[in-house]
XYZ file of C-alpha atoms in Angstrom:
310
model
C -65.726 48.002 110.062
C -66.413 45.116 107.769
C -67.704 47.478 105.110
C -64.668 49.689 105.497
C -62.415 46.712 105.205
C -64.317 45.508 102.171
C -63.756 48.768 100.364
C -60.125 48.298 99.502
C -57.988 50.942 97.918
C -57.238 50.327 94.277
C -53.679 49.167 93.676
C -51.258 51.883 92.713
C -50.382 51.845 88.995
C -46.988 50.349 88.300
C -44.266 52.861 87.880
C -43.013 53.202 84.379
C -39.392 52.442 84.181
C -37.423 55.195 82.645
C -36.325 54.108 79.233
C -32.612 53.773 79.170
C -30.811 55.629 76.413
C -28.021 53.073 76.364
C -29.722 50.511 74.065
C -30.463 53.232 71.525
C -26.905 54.469 71.610
C -25.318 51.039 71.655
C -25.077 50.606 67.838
C -23.385 53.988 67.505
C -21.000 53.177 70.350
C -20.064 49.895 68.705
C -19.250 51.454 65.327
C -17.595 54.554 66.835
C -14.035 53.072 67.000
C -14.105 51.973 63.361
C -15.716 55.259 62.275
C -13.088 57.322 64.096
C -10.313 55.201 62.628
C -11.670 55.634 59.097
C -12.159 59.355 59.683
C -8.548 59.653 60.759
C -7.277 57.808 57.691
C -9.420 60.001 55.418
C -9.234 63.362 57.169
C -5.479 63.457 57.691
C -4.515 62.958 54.014
C -7.155 65.455 52.868
C -6.000 68.112 55.320
C -2.382 67.407 54.398
C -3.115 67.920 50.700
C -4.801 71.262 51.375
C -1.894 72.305 53.598
C 0.867 71.349 51.145
C -1.003 72.980 48.255
C -0.090 76.308 49.867
C 3.553 75.339 50.311
C 6.662 74.992 48.211
C 7.630 71.488 49.250
C 10.276 69.489 47.441
C 12.423 67.156 49.600
C 15.218 67.279 47.007
C 15.376 71.092 47.203
C 14.810 71.935 50.874
C 16.222 75.452 50.503
C 13.180 76.386 48.393
C 10.600 75.011 50.822
C 8.250 77.408 52.557
C 4.907 79.122 52.399
C 3.815 79.852 48.820
C 0.263 81.052 49.250
C -1.681 80.700 46.015
C 1.414 80.712 43.781
C 0.983 77.027 42.933
C -2.581 77.612 41.756
C -1.602 80.711 39.768
C 1.187 78.754 38.094
C -1.202 75.915 37.184
C -3.791 78.179 35.550
C -1.482 80.695 33.877
C 1.966 79.180 33.286
C 1.533 75.430 32.923
C 0.257 74.336 29.489
C 0.593 70.679 30.492
C -2.117 71.188 33.116
C -4.637 72.319 30.507
C -3.631 69.559 28.087
C -4.068 66.854 30.722
C -7.344 68.358 31.941
C -8.691 68.399 28.376
C -7.633 64.814 27.796
C -9.174 63.770 31.132
C -12.521 65.254 30.088
C -12.300 63.506 26.712
C -11.344 60.209 28.344
C -14.220 60.357 30.858
C -16.827 61.377 28.269
C -15.903 58.657 25.758
C -15.338 55.884 28.301
C -18.464 56.460 30.392
C -20.649 56.909 27.332
C -19.479 53.703 25.666
C -19.522 51.718 28.899
C -23.090 52.821 29.601
C -24.233 51.928 26.086
C -22.643 48.461 26.028
C -23.496 47.796 29.679
C -27.162 48.598 29.077
C -27.234 46.351 26.019
C -25.632 43.454 27.904
C -27.979 43.907 30.866
C -31.014 43.751 28.572
C -29.640 40.604 26.915
C -28.817 38.637 30.073
C -32.120 39.718 31.624
C -33.917 37.547 29.051
C -34.652 33.870 29.590
C -32.477 31.575 27.483
C -30.501 28.360 27.800
C -27.201 28.918 29.602
C -28.208 32.278 31.061
C -26.276 31.673 34.288
C -23.090 30.937 32.353
C -23.691 33.979 30.146
C -24.079 36.237 33.171
C -20.903 34.840 34.724
C -18.938 35.538 31.533
C -20.329 39.069 31.294
C -19.533 39.944 34.894
C -16.161 38.173 35.208
C -13.955 41.043 33.892
C -15.128 43.236 36.770
C -13.522 40.795 39.231
C -10.092 41.332 37.640
C -7.873 43.972 39.225
C -6.823 47.049 37.298
C -3.146 46.094 37.239
C -3.910 42.570 36.014
C -6.217 44.015 33.353
C -3.388 46.252 32.194
C -0.976 43.300 32.083
C -3.427 41.279 29.971
C -3.862 44.053 27.435
C -0.141 44.823 27.320
C 0.364 41.232 26.181
C -2.498 41.492 23.692
C -1.043 44.681 22.215
C 2.510 43.337 22.116
C 3.942 43.893 18.632
C 5.717 40.521 18.585
C 3.201 38.140 20.142
C -0.075 40.071 20.296
C -3.011 40.925 18.091
C -1.034 42.901 15.528
C 1.146 39.908 14.656
C -1.873 37.691 13.964
C -3.442 40.466 11.891
C -0.187 40.776 9.952
C -0.262 36.998 9.319
C -3.679 37.524 7.708
C -2.355 40.371 5.591
C -3.839 43.161 7.699
C -1.219 45.708 8.715
C 2.512 45.086 8.975
C 4.752 43.213 11.366
C 6.201 45.076 14.322
C 3.280 47.526 14.537
C 2.538 48.723 18.054
C -0.811 50.382 18.623
C 0.353 51.756 21.967
C 3.280 53.658 20.479
C 1.371 55.269 17.614
C -0.366 58.571 18.388
C -3.172 57.756 15.949
C -4.075 54.411 17.536
C -3.082 54.688 21.196
C -6.331 56.351 22.311
C -8.685 53.769 20.718
C -6.464 50.961 22.021
C -6.614 52.294 25.580
C -10.379 52.830 25.257
C -10.947 49.206 24.251
C -8.805 47.914 27.132
C -10.740 49.907 29.715
C -14.092 49.047 28.139
C -13.397 45.369 28.743
C -13.315 45.959 32.490
C -15.762 48.859 32.826
C -18.763 47.536 30.885
C -19.606 44.807 33.471
C -19.986 47.463 36.176
C -22.889 49.054 34.302
C -24.316 45.645 33.362
C -24.398 44.533 37.010
C -26.112 47.650 38.347
C -28.596 47.949 35.498
C -29.482 44.238 35.581
C -30.172 44.465 39.324
C -32.589 47.331 38.681
C -34.170 45.615 35.669
C -35.195 42.656 37.787
C -37.308 44.933 39.987
C -39.475 46.148 37.102
C -42.986 44.709 37.369
C -43.876 42.403 34.493
C -47.463 43.621 34.735
C -46.353 46.916 33.185
C -45.024 45.156 30.092
C -48.085 42.927 29.841
C -50.383 45.958 30.034
C -48.284 47.737 27.400
C -48.510 44.722 25.069
C -52.291 44.655 25.496
C -52.375 48.344 24.513
C -50.345 47.525 21.410
C -47.054 49.153 22.471
C -43.999 47.972 20.536
C -40.779 46.770 22.158
C -39.168 50.125 21.443
C -42.003 52.035 23.103
C -41.903 49.702 26.100
C -38.191 50.323 26.457
C -38.581 54.088 26.112
C -41.617 54.584 28.370
C -41.188 51.789 30.944
C -37.614 50.520 31.106
C -35.647 53.763 30.807
C -37.720 55.761 33.348
C -37.347 52.915 35.831
C -33.583 52.767 35.264
C -33.098 56.524 35.639
C -31.623 56.536 39.158
C -29.436 53.486 38.468
C -28.058 55.107 35.329
C -27.425 58.442 37.045
C -25.649 56.820 39.996
C -23.569 54.419 37.902
C -22.470 57.097 35.438
C -21.504 59.454 38.265
C -19.470 56.816 40.094
C -17.825 55.597 36.927
C -17.027 59.145 35.788
C -15.203 59.830 39.064
C -13.313 56.542 38.800
C -12.368 57.099 35.176
C -11.199 60.632 35.937
C -8.918 59.222 38.630
C -7.793 56.304 36.466
C -4.031 55.910 36.787
C -3.158 52.207 36.910
C -4.362 51.189 33.451
C -2.977 54.143 31.512
C 0.276 54.117 33.481
C 0.834 50.429 32.745
C -0.311 50.550 29.113
C 1.252 53.781 27.897
C 2.892 55.579 30.811
C 1.078 58.697 29.579
C 2.670 58.490 26.141
C 3.446 58.570 23.372
C 4.437 62.239 23.579
C 2.011 62.793 26.450
C -1.013 61.859 24.310
C -2.629 59.761 27.071
C -1.614 61.715 30.169
C -4.606 62.428 32.382
C -4.559 64.997 35.171
C -4.200 62.360 37.938
C -1.350 60.741 36.004
C 0.306 64.140 35.649
C -0.123 64.639 39.397
C 1.485 61.257 40.077
C 4.442 62.071 37.837
C 4.841 65.511 39.424
C 4.900 64.118 42.950
C 6.641 60.752 42.561
C 9.078 61.495 39.741
C 9.718 65.227 40.163
C 9.238 65.206 43.978
C 7.300 68.482 43.714
C 4.724 67.605 46.343
C 3.571 71.182 46.879
C 2.579 71.722 43.257
C 1.128 68.198 43.025
C -1.034 68.935 46.077
C -2.307 72.101 44.413
C -3.213 70.141 41.287
C -4.961 67.556 43.467
C -6.991 70.295 45.138
C -8.016 71.655 41.740
C -9.063 68.164 40.620
C -11.075 67.710 43.825
C -12.933 71.002 43.308
C -13.640 70.143 39.654
C -15.060 66.723 40.543
C -17.129 68.125 43.414
C -18.599 70.903 41.267
C -19.352 68.634 38.305
C -20.944 66.007 40.575
C -23.230 68.555 42.211
C -24.280 70.013 38.854
C -24.872 66.561 37.378
C -27.028 65.425 40.303
C -28.986 68.656 40.186
C -29.634 68.529 36.441
C -30.490 64.819 36.474
C -32.881 65.265 39.439
C -31.464 62.172 41.094
C -33.925 60.592 43.528
C -36.893 62.520 42.106
C -39.970 61.230 40.371
C -39.340 58.804 37.541
């Protein structure tokens, strides 16, 4: 009996508690209300645009409202020369703006990435225009381009040009003037993103390249640029979409003029909907712009091999 009592049964292993799924789902449950709210604010306007693009909808002419099918799209591609003019100008505007902003932004990022006295102040001055709103930027440059109190008057005082000249009302100077105004605010965006990526480049790579006798140009071409590839691709894509949809600056500076010389497709859409109250046709133009941006973005990401090997 004593031996039997001495041989005790081993204790039963503790039961594993079933892992609750609630902690894993808790983060998603917490962000669900905000996500649904954002989805509603985004999905409803998008669906409404697609719906009204198939309608004749003009509140000032209710007797003409009704289902139009693809008539709005046919009219845009076959009977509306303004659509093609604004689309061409939009492509020109995006290509010139993004190219110049990338070039100057890269140069500024390389400069402020160096060590020099007053670097913090220099970086603050470079990045400060990006903190200014688009409308305020437009107001600043409207004052600078004012024919009575702006740049042209001071140039005329020095014997350059004549008094009363307005660069924004001349078809030969309005495009460069608008380009310069938008460069002032767009260049810091590239400088910020590229500088952030530059600071992650290992200095050992440059030291090894110097030991091998590589020049500064070769270091930039074979080390810096490959490392900046994804940052450049992402920044140019984002900026291209923003510049394509740029309305505030051009509307405030030129209003699309003179003679429609600076009217982009989004600005034409805004005038068609707000001024002409033709919301059906404006929705069709918006749908076309959305498809163009989506297609160009996909092609650009595919050709640039974004996220691939550097």
